[in-house]
mmCIF file of C-alpha atoms in Angstrom:
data_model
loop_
_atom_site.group_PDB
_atom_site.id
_atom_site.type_symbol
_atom_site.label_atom_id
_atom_site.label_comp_id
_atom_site.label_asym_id
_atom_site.label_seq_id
_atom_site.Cartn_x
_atom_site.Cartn_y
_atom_site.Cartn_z
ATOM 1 C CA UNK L 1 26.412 24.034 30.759
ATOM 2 C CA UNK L 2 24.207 27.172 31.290
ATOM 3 C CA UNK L 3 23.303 28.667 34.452
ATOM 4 C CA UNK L 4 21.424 31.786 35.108
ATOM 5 C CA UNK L 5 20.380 34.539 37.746
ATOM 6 C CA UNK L 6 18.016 36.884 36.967
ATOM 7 C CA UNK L 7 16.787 39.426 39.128
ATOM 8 C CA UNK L 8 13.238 40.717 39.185
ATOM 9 C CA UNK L 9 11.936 44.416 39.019
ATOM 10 C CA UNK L 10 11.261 43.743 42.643
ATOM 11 C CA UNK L 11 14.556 42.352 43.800
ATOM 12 C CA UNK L 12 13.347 38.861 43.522
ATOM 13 C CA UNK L 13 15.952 36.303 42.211
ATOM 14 C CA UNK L 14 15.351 33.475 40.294
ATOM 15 C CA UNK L 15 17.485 30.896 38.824
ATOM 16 C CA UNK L 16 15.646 28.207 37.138
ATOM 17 C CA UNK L 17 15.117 29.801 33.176
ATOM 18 C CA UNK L 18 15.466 29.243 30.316
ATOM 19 C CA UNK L 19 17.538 31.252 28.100
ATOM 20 C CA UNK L 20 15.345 33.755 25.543
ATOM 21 C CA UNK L 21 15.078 36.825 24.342
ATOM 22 C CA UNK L 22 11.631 36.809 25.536
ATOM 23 C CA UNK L 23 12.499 35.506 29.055
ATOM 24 C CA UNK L 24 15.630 38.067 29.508
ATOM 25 C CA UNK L 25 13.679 41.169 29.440
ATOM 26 C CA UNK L 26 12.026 40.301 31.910
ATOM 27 C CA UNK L 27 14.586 41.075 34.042
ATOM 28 C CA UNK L 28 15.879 44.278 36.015
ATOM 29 C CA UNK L 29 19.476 42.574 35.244
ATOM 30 C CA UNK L 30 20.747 39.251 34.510
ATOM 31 C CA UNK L 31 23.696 37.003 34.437
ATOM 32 C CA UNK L 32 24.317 34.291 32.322
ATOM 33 C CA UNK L 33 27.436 31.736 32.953
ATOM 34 C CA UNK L 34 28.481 29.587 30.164
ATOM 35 C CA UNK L 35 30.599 26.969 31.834
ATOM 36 C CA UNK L 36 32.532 24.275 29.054
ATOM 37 C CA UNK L 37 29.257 25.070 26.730
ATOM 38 C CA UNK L 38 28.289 22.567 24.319
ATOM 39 C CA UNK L 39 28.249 23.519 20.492
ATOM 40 C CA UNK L 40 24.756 24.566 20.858
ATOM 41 C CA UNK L 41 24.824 26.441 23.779
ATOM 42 C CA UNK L 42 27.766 28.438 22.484
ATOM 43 C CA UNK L 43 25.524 29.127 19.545
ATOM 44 C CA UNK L 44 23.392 31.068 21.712
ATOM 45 C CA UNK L 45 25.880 33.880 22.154
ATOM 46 C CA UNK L 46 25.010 34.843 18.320
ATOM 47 C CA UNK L 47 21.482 33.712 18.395
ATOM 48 C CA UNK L 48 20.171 34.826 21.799
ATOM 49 C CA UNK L 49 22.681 37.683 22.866
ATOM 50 C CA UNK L 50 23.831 38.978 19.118
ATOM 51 C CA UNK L 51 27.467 39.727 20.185
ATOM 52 C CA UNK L 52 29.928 40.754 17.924
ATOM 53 C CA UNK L 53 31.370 37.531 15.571
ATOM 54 C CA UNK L 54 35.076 39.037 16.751
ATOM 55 C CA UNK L 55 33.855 38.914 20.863
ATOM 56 C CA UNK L 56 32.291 35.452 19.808
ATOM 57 C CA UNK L 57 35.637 34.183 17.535
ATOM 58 C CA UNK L 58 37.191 35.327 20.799
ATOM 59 C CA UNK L 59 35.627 33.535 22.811
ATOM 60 C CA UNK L 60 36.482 30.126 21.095
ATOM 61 C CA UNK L 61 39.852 30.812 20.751
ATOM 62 C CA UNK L 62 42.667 29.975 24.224
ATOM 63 C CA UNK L 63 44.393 31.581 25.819
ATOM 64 C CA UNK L 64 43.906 35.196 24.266
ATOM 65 C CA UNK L 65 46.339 37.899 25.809
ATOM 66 C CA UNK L 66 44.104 39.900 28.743
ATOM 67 C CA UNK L 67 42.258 42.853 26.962
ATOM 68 C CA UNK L 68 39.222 45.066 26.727
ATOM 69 C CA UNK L 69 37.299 45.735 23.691
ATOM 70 C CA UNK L 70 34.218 48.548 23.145
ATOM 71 C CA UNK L 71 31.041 47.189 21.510
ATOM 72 C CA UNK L 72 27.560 49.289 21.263
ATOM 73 C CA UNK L 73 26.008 48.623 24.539
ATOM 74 C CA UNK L 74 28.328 46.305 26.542
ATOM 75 C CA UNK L 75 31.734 46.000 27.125
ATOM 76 C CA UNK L 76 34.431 42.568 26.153
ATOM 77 C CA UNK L 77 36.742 41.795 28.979
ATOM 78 C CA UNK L 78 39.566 38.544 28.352
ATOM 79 C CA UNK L 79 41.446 37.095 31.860
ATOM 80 C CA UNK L 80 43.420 34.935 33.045
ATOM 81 C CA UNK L 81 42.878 32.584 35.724
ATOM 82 C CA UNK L 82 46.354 31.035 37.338
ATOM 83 C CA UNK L 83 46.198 28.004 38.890
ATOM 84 C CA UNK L 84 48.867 25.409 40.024
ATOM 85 C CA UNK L 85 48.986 21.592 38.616
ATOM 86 C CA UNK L 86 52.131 19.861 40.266
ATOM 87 C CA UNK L 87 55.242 21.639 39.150
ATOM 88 C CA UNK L 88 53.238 23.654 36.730
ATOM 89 C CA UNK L 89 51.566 27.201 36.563
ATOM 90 C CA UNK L 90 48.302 26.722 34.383
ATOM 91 C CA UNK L 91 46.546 29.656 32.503
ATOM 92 C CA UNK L 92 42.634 29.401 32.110
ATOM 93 C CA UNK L 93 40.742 32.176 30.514
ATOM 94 C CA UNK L 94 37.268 33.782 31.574
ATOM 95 C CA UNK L 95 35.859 36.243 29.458
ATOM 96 C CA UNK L 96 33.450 39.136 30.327
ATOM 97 C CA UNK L 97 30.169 40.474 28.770
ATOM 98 C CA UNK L 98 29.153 43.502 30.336
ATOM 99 C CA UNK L 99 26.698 45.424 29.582
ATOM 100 C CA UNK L 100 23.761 47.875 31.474
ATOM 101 C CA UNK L 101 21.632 45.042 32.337
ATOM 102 C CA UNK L 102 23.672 41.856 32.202
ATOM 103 C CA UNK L 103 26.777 40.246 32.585
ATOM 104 C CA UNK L 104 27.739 36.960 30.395
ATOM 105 C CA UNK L 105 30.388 34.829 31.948
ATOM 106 C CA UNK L 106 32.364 31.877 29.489
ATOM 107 C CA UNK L 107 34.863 29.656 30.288
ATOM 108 C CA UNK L 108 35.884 26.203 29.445
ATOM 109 C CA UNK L 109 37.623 24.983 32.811
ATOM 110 C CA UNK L 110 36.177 25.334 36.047
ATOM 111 C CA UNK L 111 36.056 28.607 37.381
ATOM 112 C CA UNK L 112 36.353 28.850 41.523
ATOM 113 C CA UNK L 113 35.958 32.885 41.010
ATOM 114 C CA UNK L 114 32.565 31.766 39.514
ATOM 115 C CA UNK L 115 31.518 29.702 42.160
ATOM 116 C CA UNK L 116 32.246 31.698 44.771
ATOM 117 C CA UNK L 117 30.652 34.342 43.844
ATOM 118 C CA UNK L 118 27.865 32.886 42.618
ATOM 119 C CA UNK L 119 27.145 31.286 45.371
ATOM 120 C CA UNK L 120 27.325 34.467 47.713
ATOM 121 C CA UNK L 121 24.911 36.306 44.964
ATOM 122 C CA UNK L 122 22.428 32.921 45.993
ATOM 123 C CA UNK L 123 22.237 33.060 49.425
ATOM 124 C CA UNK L 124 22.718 36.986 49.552
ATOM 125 C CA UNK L 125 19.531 38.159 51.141
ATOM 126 C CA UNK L 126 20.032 41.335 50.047
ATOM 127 C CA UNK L 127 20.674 42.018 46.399
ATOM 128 C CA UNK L 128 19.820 45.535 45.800
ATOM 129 C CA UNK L 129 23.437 46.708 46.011
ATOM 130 C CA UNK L 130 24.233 43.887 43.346
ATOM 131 C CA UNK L 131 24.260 44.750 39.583
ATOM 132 C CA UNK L 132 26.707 43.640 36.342
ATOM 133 C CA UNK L 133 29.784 45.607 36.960
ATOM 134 C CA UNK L 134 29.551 44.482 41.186
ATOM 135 C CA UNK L 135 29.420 40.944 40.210
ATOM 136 C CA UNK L 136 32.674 41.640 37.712
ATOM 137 C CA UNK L 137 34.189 43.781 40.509
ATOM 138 C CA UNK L 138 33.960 40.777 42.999
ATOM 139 C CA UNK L 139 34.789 37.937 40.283
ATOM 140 C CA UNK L 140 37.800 40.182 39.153
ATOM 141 C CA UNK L 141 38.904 40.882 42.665
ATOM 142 C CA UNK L 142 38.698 37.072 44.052
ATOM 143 C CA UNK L 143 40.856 35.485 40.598
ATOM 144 C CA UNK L 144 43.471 38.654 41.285
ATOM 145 C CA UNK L 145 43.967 37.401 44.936
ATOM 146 C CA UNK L 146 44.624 34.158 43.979
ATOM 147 C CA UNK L 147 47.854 34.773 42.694
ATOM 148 C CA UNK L 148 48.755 35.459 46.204
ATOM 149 C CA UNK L 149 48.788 31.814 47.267
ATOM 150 C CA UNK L 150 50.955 30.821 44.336
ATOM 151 C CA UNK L 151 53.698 33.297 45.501
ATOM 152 C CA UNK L 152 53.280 32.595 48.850
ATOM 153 C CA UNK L 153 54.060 28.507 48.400
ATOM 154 C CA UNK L 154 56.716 29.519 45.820
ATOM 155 C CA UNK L 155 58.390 31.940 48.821
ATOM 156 C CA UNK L 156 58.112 28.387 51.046
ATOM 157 C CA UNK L 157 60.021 26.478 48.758
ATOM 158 C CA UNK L 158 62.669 29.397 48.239
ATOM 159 C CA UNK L 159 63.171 29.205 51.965
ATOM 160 C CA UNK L 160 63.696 25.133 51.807
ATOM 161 C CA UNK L 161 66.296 25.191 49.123
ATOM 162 C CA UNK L 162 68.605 28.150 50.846
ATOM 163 C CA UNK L 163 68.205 26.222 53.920
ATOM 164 C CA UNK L 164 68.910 23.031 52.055
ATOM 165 C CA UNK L 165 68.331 20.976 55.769
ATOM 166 C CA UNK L 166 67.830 17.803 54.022
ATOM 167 C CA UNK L 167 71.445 18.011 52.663
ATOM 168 C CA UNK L 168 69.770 17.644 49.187
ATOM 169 C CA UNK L 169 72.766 17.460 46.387
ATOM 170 C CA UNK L 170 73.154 20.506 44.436
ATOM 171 C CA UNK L 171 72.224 19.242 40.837
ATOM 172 C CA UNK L 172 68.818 18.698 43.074
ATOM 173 C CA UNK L 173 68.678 21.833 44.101
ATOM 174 C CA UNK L 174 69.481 23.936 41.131
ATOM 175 C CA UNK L 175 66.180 21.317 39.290
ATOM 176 C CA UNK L 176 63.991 22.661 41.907
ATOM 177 C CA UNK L 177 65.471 26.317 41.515
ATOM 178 C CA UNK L 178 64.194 25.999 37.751
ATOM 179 C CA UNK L 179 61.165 24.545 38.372
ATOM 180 C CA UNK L 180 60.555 27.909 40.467
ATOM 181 C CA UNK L 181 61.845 29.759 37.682
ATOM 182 C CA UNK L 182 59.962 28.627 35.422
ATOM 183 C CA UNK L 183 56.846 28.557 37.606
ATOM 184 C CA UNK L 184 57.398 32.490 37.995
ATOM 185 C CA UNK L 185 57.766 33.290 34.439
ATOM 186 C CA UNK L 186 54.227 31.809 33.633
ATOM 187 C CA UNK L 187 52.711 33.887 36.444
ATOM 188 C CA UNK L 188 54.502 37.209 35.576
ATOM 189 C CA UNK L 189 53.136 36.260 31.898
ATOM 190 C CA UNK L 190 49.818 36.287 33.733
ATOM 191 C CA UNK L 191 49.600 39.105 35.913
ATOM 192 C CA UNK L 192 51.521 41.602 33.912
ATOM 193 C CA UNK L 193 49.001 41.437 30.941
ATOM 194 C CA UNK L 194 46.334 41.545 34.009
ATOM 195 C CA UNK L 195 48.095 44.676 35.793
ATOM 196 C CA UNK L 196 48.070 46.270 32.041
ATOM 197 C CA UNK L 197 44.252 45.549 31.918
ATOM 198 C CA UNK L 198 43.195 46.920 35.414
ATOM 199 C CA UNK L 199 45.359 50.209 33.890
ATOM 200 C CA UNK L 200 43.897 50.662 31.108
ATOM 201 C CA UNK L 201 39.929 49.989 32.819
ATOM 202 C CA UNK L 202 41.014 52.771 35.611
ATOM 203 C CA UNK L 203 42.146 55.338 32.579
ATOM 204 C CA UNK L 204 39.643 54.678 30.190
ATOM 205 C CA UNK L 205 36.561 57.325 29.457
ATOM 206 C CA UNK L 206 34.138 54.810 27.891
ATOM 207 C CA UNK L 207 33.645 52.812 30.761
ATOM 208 C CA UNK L 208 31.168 54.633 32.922
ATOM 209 C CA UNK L 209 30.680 52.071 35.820
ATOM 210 C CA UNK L 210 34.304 51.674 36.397
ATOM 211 C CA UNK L 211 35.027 54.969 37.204
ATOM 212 C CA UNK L 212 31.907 55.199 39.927
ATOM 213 C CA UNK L 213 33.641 52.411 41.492
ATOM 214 C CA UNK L 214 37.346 53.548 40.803
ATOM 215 C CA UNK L 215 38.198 53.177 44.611
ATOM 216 C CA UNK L 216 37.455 48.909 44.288
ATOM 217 C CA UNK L 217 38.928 48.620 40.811
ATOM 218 C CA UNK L 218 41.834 50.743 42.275
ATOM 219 C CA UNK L 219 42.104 48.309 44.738
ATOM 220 C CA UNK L 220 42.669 45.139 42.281
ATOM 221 C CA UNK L 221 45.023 47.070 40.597
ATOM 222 C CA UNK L 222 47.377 47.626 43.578
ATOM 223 C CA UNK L 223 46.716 44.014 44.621
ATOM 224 C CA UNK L 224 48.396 43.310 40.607
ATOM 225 C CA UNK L 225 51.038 45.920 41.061
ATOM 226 C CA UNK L 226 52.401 43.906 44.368
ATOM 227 C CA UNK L 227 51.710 40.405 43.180
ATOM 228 C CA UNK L 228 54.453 41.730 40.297
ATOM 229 C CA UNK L 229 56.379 43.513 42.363
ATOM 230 C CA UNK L 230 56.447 39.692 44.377
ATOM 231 C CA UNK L 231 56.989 37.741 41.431
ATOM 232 C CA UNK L 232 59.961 40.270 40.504
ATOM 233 C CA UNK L 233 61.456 39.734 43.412
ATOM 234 C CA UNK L 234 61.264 36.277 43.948
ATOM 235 C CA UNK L 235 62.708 36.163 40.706
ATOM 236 C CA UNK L 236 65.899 37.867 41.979
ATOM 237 C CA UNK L 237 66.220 35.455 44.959
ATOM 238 C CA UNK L 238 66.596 32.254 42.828
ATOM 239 C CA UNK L 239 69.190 34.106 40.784
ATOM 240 C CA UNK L 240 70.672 35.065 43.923
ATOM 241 C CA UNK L 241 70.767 31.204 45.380
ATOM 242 C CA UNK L 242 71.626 30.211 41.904
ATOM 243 C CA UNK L 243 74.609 32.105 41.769
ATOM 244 C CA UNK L 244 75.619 31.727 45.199
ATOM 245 C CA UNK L 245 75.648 27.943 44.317
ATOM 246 C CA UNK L 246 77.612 28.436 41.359
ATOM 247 C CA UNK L 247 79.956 30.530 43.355
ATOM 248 C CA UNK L 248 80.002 27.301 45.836
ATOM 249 C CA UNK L 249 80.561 24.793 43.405
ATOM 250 C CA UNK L 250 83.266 26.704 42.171
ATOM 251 C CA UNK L 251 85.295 27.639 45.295
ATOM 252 C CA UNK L 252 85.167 23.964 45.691
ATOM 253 C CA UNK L 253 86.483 23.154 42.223
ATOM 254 C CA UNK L 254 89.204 25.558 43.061
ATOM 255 C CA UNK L 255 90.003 23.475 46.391
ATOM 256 C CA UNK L 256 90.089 20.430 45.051
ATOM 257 C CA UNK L 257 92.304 21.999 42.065
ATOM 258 C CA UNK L 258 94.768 23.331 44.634
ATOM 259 C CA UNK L 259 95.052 20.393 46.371
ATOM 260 C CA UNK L 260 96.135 18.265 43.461
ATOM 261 C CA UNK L 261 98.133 21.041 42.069
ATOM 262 C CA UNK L 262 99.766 20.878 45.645
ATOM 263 C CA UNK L 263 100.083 17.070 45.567
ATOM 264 C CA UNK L 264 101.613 17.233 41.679
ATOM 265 C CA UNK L 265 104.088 19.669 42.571
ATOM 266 C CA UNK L 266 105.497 17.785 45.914
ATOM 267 C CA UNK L 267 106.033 14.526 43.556
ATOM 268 C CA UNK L 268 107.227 16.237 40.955
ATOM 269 C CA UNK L 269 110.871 16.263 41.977
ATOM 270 C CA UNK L 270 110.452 12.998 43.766
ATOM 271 C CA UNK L 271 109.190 11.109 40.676
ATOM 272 C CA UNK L 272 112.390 13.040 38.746
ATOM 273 C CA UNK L 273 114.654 11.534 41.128
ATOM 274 C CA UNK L 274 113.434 7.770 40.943
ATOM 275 C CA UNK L 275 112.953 8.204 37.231
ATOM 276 C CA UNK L 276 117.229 8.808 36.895
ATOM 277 C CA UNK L 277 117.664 5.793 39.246
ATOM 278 C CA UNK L 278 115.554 3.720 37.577
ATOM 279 C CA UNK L 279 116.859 3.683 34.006
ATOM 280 C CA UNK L 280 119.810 0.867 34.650
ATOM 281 C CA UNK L 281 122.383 2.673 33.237
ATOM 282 C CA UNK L 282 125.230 0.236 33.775
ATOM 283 C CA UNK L 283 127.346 2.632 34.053
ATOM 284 C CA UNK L 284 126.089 4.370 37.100
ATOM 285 C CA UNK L 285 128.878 4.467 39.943
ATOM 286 C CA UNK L 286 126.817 6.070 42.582
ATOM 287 C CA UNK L 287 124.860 2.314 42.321
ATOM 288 C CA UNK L 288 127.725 0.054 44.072
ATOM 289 C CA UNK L 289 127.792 3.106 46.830
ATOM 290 C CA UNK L 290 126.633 0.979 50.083
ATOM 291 C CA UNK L 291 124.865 3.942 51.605
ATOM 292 C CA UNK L 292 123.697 5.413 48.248
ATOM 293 C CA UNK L 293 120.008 4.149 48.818
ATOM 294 C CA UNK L 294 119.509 5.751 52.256
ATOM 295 C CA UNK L 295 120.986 8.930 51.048
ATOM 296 C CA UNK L 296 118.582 9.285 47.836
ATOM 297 C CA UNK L 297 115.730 8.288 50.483
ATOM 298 C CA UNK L 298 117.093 11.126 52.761
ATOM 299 C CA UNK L 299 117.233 13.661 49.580
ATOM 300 C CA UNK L 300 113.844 12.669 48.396
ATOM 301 C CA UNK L 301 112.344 12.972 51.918
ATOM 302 C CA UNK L 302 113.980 16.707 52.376
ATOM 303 C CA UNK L 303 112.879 17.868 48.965
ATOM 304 C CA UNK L 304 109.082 16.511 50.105
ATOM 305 C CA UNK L 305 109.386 18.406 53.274
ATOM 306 C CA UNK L 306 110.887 21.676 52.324
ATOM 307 C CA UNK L 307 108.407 22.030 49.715
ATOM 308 C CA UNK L 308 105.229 21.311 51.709
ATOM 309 C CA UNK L 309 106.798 23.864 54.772
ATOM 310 C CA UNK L 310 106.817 26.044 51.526
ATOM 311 C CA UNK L 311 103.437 25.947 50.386
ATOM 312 C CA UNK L 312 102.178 25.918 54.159
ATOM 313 C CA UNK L 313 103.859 29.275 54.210
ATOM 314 C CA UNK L 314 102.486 30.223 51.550
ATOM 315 C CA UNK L 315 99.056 29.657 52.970
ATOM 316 C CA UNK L 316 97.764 26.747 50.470
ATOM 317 C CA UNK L 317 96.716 25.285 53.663
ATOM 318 C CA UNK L 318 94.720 27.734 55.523
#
């Protein structure tokens, strides 16, 4: 699908064309979103707007690493969009045309960024402050902030497992500490390619319109530079909780070890003892003793006592 603005000499805006060469230059500026295009409409980025075969081979291929290219007259811009689907962190590309007079928007998902901005651009009753590089400015600056939300509900669930209120067990826990792992790694592989982007935009010399407008383009760029900065972070807290529930499970190991180990060594002697008597030697004269049972109970008992006054001592207990 194809949708269009196109703004008139005199500010007027209109939305219903059809997309020409003829009916383009009509137009003070324009922009053009291709949204999931059909095979003919992508077509039209050759036919119509005679971009470079490499911007258009880009365009058809996912999932491209964030990155600027120079062309004569306009300028190639790849993003990533970050979105969440359950347990998952999902990349979607948008891709930039830029040039004097236009701006050319393609994507295959749905693009909220889009939306949002083109409907502000539709009901704006002013649009003499808009042009190209303000509608990339404001589409660039609304899918940069939201990577916020994602870190924000990832911080949530950070909170839930250290508090772990629902007594959840801790194979559980460390599948849900993962999960958030795993969840961060596909954003930092999002927003670090972005940050590297924004840096490059803000230093280069070719691009004109950027640096007239370095103050809101500086302002994505910080917003990048503490989304990583968040995702770093975040990334240090579930290797702190990971290891502190390592540490847990084994101190508890190590309990559960000491108390056998305590357990084992009390019997020990006491399993010596009843072994000897309980081999039937016949010739054993301590056997026709009258008393001999009580005393060997006696002995046993001692040995059992001394040595768990021992270890108590010893603070095995405690």
């Amino acid at each position: 699908m194809i949708n269009i603005i196109g703004v008139l000499p005199d500010d007027t805006v209109e939305t219903d064309v059809k997309v020409t060469e003829e009916n383009l230059k009509r137009y003070k500026w324009y922009w053009v979103d291709f949204s999931d295009p059909s095979a003919d409409e992508f077509r039209l980025l050759d036919s119509v707007f005679h971009f470079h075969p490499l911007a258009i081979e880009d365009c058809g291929i996912l999932l491209q690493r964030p990155k600027l290219d120079y062309y004569d007259g306009y300028d190639f811009y790849v993003t990533h969009i970050a979105k969440q689907e359950a347990k998952e962190i999902i990349k979607e590309e948008l891709d930039f045309f830029v040039g004097p007079n236009y701006i050319v928007t393609f994507h295959f998902e749905e693009s909220k960024e889009v939306e949002q901005v083109w409907s502000r651009i539709t009901n704006q009753a002013a649009i003499e402050k808009w042009d190209p590089y303000y509608i990339f400015y404001q589409t660039l600056d609304k899918l940069v902030d939201a990577y916020f939300p994602l870190i924000y509900t990832i911080e949530a669930k950070l909170d839930v497992i250290e508090d772990n209120r629902q007594n959840q067990s801790m194979d559980e826990l460390m599948d849900e500490l993962f999960d958030i792992r795993h969840m961060l790694l596909h954003i930092r592989q999002t927003v670090n390619p972005m940050r590297d982007l924004l840096y490059r935009m803000l230093n280069s010399q070719h691009l004109t319109e950027v640096k007239n407008r370095r103050e809101y383009f500086s302002d994505i760029y910080d917003h990048l530079l503490k989304v990583s900065e968040m995702v770093s972070s975040n990334r240090e807290i579930t290797t702190d909780i990971r290891d502190n529930y390592l540490s847990m499970t084994s101190h508890q190991s190590n309990e559960v070890m000491k108390i056998l180990t305590i357990i084992t060594s009390i019997f020990t002697p006491l399993t010596l003892i009843s072994g000897i008597y309980g081999m039937n030697f016949v010739n054993m004269p301590e056997l026709e003793w009258r008393y001999s049972y009580y005393v060997v109970l006696t002995v046993m008992l001692i040995i059992g006592l001394s040595l768990f006054f021992w270890f108590k001592k010893k603070g095995w207990f405690d």
